[in-house]
Structure formats: structure tokens, C-alpha cells
Short mmCIF file of C-alpha atoms in Angstrom, two decimals:
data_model
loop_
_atom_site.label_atom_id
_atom_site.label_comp_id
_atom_site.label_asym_id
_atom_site.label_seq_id
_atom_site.Cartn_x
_atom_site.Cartn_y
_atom_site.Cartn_z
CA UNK A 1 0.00 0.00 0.00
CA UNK A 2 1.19 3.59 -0.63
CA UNK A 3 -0.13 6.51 0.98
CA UNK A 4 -0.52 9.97 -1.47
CA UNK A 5 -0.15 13.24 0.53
CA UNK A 6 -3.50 15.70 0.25
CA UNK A 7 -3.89 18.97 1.28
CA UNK A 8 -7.08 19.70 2.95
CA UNK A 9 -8.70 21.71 0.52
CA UNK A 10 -11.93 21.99 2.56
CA UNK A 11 -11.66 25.34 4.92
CA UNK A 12 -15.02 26.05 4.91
CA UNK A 13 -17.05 22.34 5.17
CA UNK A 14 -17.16 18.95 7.05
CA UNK A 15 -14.43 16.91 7.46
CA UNK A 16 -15.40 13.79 4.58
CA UNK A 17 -13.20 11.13 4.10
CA UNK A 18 -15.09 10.84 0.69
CA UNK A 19 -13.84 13.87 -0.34
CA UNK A 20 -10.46 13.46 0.39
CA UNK A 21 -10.71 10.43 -1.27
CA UNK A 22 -12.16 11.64 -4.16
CA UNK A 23 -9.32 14.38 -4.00
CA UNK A 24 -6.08 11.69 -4.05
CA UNK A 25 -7.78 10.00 -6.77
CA UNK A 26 -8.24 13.26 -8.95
CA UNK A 27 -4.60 14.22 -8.43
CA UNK A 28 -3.44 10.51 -8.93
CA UNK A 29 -5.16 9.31 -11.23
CA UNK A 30 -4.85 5.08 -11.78
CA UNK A 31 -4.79 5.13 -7.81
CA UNK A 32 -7.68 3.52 -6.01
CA UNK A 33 -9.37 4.79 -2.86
CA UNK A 34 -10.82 2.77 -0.27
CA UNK A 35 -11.76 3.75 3.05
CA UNK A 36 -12.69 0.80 5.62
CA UNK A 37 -13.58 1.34 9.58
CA UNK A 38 -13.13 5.04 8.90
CA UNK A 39 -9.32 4.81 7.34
CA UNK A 40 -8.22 5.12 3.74
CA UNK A 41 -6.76 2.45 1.67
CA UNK A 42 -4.71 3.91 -1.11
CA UNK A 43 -3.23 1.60 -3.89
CA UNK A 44 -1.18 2.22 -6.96
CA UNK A 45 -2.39 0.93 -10.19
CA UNK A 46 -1.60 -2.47 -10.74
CA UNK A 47 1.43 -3.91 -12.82
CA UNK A 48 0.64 -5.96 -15.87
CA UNK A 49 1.33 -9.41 -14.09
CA UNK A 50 -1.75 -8.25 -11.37
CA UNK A 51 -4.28 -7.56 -14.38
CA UNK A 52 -2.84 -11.15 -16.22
CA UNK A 53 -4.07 -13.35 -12.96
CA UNK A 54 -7.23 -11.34 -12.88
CA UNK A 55 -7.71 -12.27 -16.75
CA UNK A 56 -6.80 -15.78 -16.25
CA UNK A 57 -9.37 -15.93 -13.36
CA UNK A 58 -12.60 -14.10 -15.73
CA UNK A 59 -11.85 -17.54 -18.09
CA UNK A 60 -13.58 -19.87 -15.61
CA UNK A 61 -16.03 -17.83 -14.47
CA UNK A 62 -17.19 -16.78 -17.58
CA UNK A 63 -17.22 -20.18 -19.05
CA UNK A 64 -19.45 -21.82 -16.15
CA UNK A 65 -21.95 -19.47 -17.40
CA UNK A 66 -22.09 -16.75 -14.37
CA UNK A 67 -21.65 -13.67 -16.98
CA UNK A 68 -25.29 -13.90 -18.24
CA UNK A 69 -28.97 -13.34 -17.13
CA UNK A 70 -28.96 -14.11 -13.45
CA UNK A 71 -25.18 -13.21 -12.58
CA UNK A 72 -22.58 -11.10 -14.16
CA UNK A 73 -18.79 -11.20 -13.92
CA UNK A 74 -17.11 -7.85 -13.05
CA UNK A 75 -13.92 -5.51 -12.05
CA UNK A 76 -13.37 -2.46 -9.68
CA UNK A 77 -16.99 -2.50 -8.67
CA UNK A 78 -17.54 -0.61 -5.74
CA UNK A 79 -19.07 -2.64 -2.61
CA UNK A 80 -20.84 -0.65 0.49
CA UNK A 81 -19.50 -1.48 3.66
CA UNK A 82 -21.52 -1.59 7.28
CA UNK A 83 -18.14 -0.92 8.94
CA UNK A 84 -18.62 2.83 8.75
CA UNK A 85 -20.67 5.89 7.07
CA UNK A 86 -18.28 6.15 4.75
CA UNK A 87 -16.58 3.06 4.29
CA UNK A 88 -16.55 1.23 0.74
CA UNK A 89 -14.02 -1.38 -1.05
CA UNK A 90 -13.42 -1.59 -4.38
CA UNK A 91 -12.44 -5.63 -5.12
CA UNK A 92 -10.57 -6.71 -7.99
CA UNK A 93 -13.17 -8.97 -9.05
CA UNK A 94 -16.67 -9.74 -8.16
CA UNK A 95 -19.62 -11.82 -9.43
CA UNK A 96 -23.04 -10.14 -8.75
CA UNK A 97 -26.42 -10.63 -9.28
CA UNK A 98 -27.82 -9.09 -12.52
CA UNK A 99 -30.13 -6.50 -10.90
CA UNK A 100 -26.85 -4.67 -9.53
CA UNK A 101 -28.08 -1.20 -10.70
CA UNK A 102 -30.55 -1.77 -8.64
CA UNK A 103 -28.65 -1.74 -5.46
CA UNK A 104 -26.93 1.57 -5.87
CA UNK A 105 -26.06 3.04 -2.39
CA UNK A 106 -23.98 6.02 -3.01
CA UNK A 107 -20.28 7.02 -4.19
CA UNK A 108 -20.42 4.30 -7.01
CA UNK A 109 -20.78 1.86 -4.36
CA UNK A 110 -23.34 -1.09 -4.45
CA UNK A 111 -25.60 -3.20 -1.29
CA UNK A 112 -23.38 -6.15 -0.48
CA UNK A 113 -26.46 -8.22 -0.70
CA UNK A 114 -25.94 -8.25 -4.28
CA UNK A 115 -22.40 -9.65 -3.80
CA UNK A 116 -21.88 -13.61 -3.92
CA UNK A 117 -17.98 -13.36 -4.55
CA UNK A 118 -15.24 -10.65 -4.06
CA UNK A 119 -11.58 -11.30 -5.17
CA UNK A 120 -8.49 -9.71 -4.54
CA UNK A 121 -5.13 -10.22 -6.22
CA UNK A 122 -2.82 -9.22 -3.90
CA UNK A 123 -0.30 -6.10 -4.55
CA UNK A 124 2.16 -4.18 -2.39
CA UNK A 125 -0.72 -3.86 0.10
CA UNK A 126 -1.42 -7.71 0.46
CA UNK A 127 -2.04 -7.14 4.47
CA UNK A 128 -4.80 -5.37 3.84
CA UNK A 129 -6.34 -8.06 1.67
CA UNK A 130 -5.51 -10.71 4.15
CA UNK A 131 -6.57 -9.32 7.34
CA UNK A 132 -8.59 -5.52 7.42
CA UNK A 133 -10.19 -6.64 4.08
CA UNK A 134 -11.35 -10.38 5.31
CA UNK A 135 -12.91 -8.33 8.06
CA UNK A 136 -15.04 -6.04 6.16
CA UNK A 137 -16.18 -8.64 3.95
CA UNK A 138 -17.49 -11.19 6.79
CA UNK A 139 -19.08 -8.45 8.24
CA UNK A 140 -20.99 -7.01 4.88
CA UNK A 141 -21.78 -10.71 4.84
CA UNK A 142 -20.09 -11.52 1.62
CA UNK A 143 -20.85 -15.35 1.23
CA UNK A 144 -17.63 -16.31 -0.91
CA UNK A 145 -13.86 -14.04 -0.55
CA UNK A 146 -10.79 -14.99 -2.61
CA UNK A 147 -7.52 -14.15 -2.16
CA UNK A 148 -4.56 -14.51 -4.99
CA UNK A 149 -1.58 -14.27 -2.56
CA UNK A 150 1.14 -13.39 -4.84
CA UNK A 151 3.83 -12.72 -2.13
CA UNK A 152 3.13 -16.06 -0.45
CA UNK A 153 2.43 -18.56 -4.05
CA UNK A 154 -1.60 -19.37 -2.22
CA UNK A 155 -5.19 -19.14 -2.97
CA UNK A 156 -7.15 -17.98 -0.11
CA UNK A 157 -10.76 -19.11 0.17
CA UNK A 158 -12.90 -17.95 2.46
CA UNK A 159 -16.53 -19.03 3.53
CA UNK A 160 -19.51 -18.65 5.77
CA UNK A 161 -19.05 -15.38 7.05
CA UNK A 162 -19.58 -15.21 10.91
CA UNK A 163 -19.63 -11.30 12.66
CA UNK A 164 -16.35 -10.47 11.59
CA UNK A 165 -15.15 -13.70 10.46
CA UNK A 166 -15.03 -16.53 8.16
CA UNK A 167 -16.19 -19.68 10.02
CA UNK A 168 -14.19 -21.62 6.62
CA UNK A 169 -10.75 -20.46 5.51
CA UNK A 170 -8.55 -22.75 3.32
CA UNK A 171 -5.06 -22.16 2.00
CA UNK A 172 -4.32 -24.26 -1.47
CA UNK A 173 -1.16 -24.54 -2.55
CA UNK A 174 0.15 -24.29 -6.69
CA UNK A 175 -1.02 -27.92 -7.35
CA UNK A 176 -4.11 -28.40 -6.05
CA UNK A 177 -7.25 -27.97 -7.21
CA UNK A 178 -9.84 -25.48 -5.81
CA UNK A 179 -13.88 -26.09 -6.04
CA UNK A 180 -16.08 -23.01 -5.08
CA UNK A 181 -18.91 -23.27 -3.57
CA UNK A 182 -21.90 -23.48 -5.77
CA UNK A 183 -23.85 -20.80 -4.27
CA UNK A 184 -22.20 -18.21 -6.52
CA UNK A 185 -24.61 -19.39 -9.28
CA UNK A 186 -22.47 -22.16 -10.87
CA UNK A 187 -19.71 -25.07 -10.48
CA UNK A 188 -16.32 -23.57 -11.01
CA UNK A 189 -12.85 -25.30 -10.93
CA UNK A 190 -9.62 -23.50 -10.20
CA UNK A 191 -6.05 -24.19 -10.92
CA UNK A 192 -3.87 -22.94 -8.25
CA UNK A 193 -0.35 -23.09 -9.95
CA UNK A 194 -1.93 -21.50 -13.08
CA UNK A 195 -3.56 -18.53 -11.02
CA UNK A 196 -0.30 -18.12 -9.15
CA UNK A 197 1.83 -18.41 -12.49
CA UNK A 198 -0.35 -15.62 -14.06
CA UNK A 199 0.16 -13.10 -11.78
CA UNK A 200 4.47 -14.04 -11.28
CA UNK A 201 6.53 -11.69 -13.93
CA UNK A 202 7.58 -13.60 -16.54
CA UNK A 203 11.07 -14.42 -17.18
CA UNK A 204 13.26 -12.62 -19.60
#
């Protein structure tokens, strides 16, 4: 995670943590703003092996059908948290159902009871997807959470959200081969060392 330095630019109004983010993303633009139990979460855009695993991982989703009537298959959409007024994530990857637009909350940001999957790919910030991110998730009730631990060479999965918990959290290794729950609308199969290979730099 990096942090961008902002002026406050606000003499005259309420202290928002919206605002400022909205502020470091206008003078940074690729950056994204998150803020979760009332701090913000500031990332640099991601490098070109981050956006290959997240490809690679569309494939099987997309193929077990979950892009289409009743779900859809998406990236950076914004997911309203209950961990704060103001708090939102924006995850990597997500499959909703259809009717999102119809669960607009504010600030981009969508009801997390339209939410049956969030994924992360882990960047520089890959605490925050492991730990203050599993969090927020378990308590917005999010029934499936993925993480691509690129530091670490794992797949995360995490079910059954409990208060601020996952009741169910597995660590697969490159190797193995990773089921999901069918609850997100559809059987789908993962390859761990091909996830994990997608988002490594490739050799010169």
C-alpha cells in the first residue's frame, strides 16, 4: 500500500473522508481509494502481471456461465461497507447478481447483498487483503472471498461469514485444485499453480 499526501482543501465544510478520497484520486489518477472502519486504503495501479491473474481468473467464471442473465462477472466495482458511514471497497473482481443497478447506495458503491464473490489479487498492500479486508467482507456478509496471494504462491478461500469472520478459511497450494462453492450461481474449478503463475513476472 502507498499513501498519497493531500492537502485539505476543505476550509469552509465537514471533514469527509469521501472527499479526500475523491481528492487523491483526482490528483493521482490510476490510484484507487478505499476507506474501511473510517481509514483510507490507497493503492497504486496495478502492474501488468496483477491484471494477467485477474484475466486468467474471468476464463472460468465466464465459461461456467455466471456472466449472463442471473449473474454477471465484473472488475473495480464498488461494494458498500456496514463498517462505517463512509466506508466502501473496491475488489478486484466480483460476481453479482444481474439487478446490480438496482442496489446503488452512493459514491459508485453497491448493497453487499448483491455480492456472492469478491476477489483480490494481492499487490504491495497484500495485508490489507488478508486481514482488514477479510474483516469487512465477513461483516458485509459476503458469502464467498478470494484471495490470490502473490507474495506467499496461495489461494485464499474464504466461507460462511460469521460477525467479523469466516467460520471456513482454506489455504491451497500451486497444485491443487480449488472447487467453489456453488452458491455463486455455478460449479467452477480453479487451478492454483496457473492462477499463481499468471500473476508471477515472466522471465526474460
Amino acid at each position: 500500500m502507498s499513501a498519497a499526501s493531500v492537502e485539505q482543501p476543505f476550509d469552509d465544510e465537514p471533514f469527509s473522508l469521501t472527499a479526500i478520497a475523491d481528492e487523491i484520486m483526482e490528483r493521482h489518477p490510476g490510484y484507487r481509494v478505499e476507506i474501511i472502519e473510517g481509514h483510507l486504503l490507497v493503492t497504486p495501479s496495478p502492474d501488468a502481471p496483477h491484471a494477467r491473474a485477474l484475466t486468467s481468473l474471468m476464463v472460468p467464471f465466464i465459461a461456467a456461465g455466471l456472466h449472463g442473465e442471473e449473474t454477471e462477472v465484473l472488475q473495480n466495482v464498488g461494494l458498500w461497507l456496514p463498517t462505517g458511514a463512509e466506508d466502501y471497497a473496491i475488489p478486484d473482481l466480483v460476481v453479482v447478481d444481474a439487478d446490480i443497478d438496482d442496489h446503488f447506495v452512493e459514491n459508485n458503491a453497491y448493497d453487499p447483498v448483491c455480492f456472492r464473490l469478491v476477489l483480490e489479487v494481492t499487490s504491495s498492500n497484500w495485508r490489507d487483503d488478508l486481514k482488514t479486508k477479510v474483516t469487512a467482507y465477513a461483516e458485509a456478509k459476503v458469502p464467498v472471498y478470494l484471495v490470490v496471494d502473490r507474495k506467499h504462491q496461495r489461494l485464499h478461500v474464504l466461507t460462511e461469514p460469521t460477525g467479523s469472520e469466516y467460520a471456513n478459511h482454506r489455504v491451497h497450494a500451486p497444485g491443487e485444485t480449488v472447487t467453489l462453492p456453488e452458491t455463486i450461481g455455478a460449479e467452477v474449478t480453479l487451478d492454483v499453480k496457473q492462477i499463481i503463475k499468471a500473476g508471477q513476472k515472466k522471465a526474460n
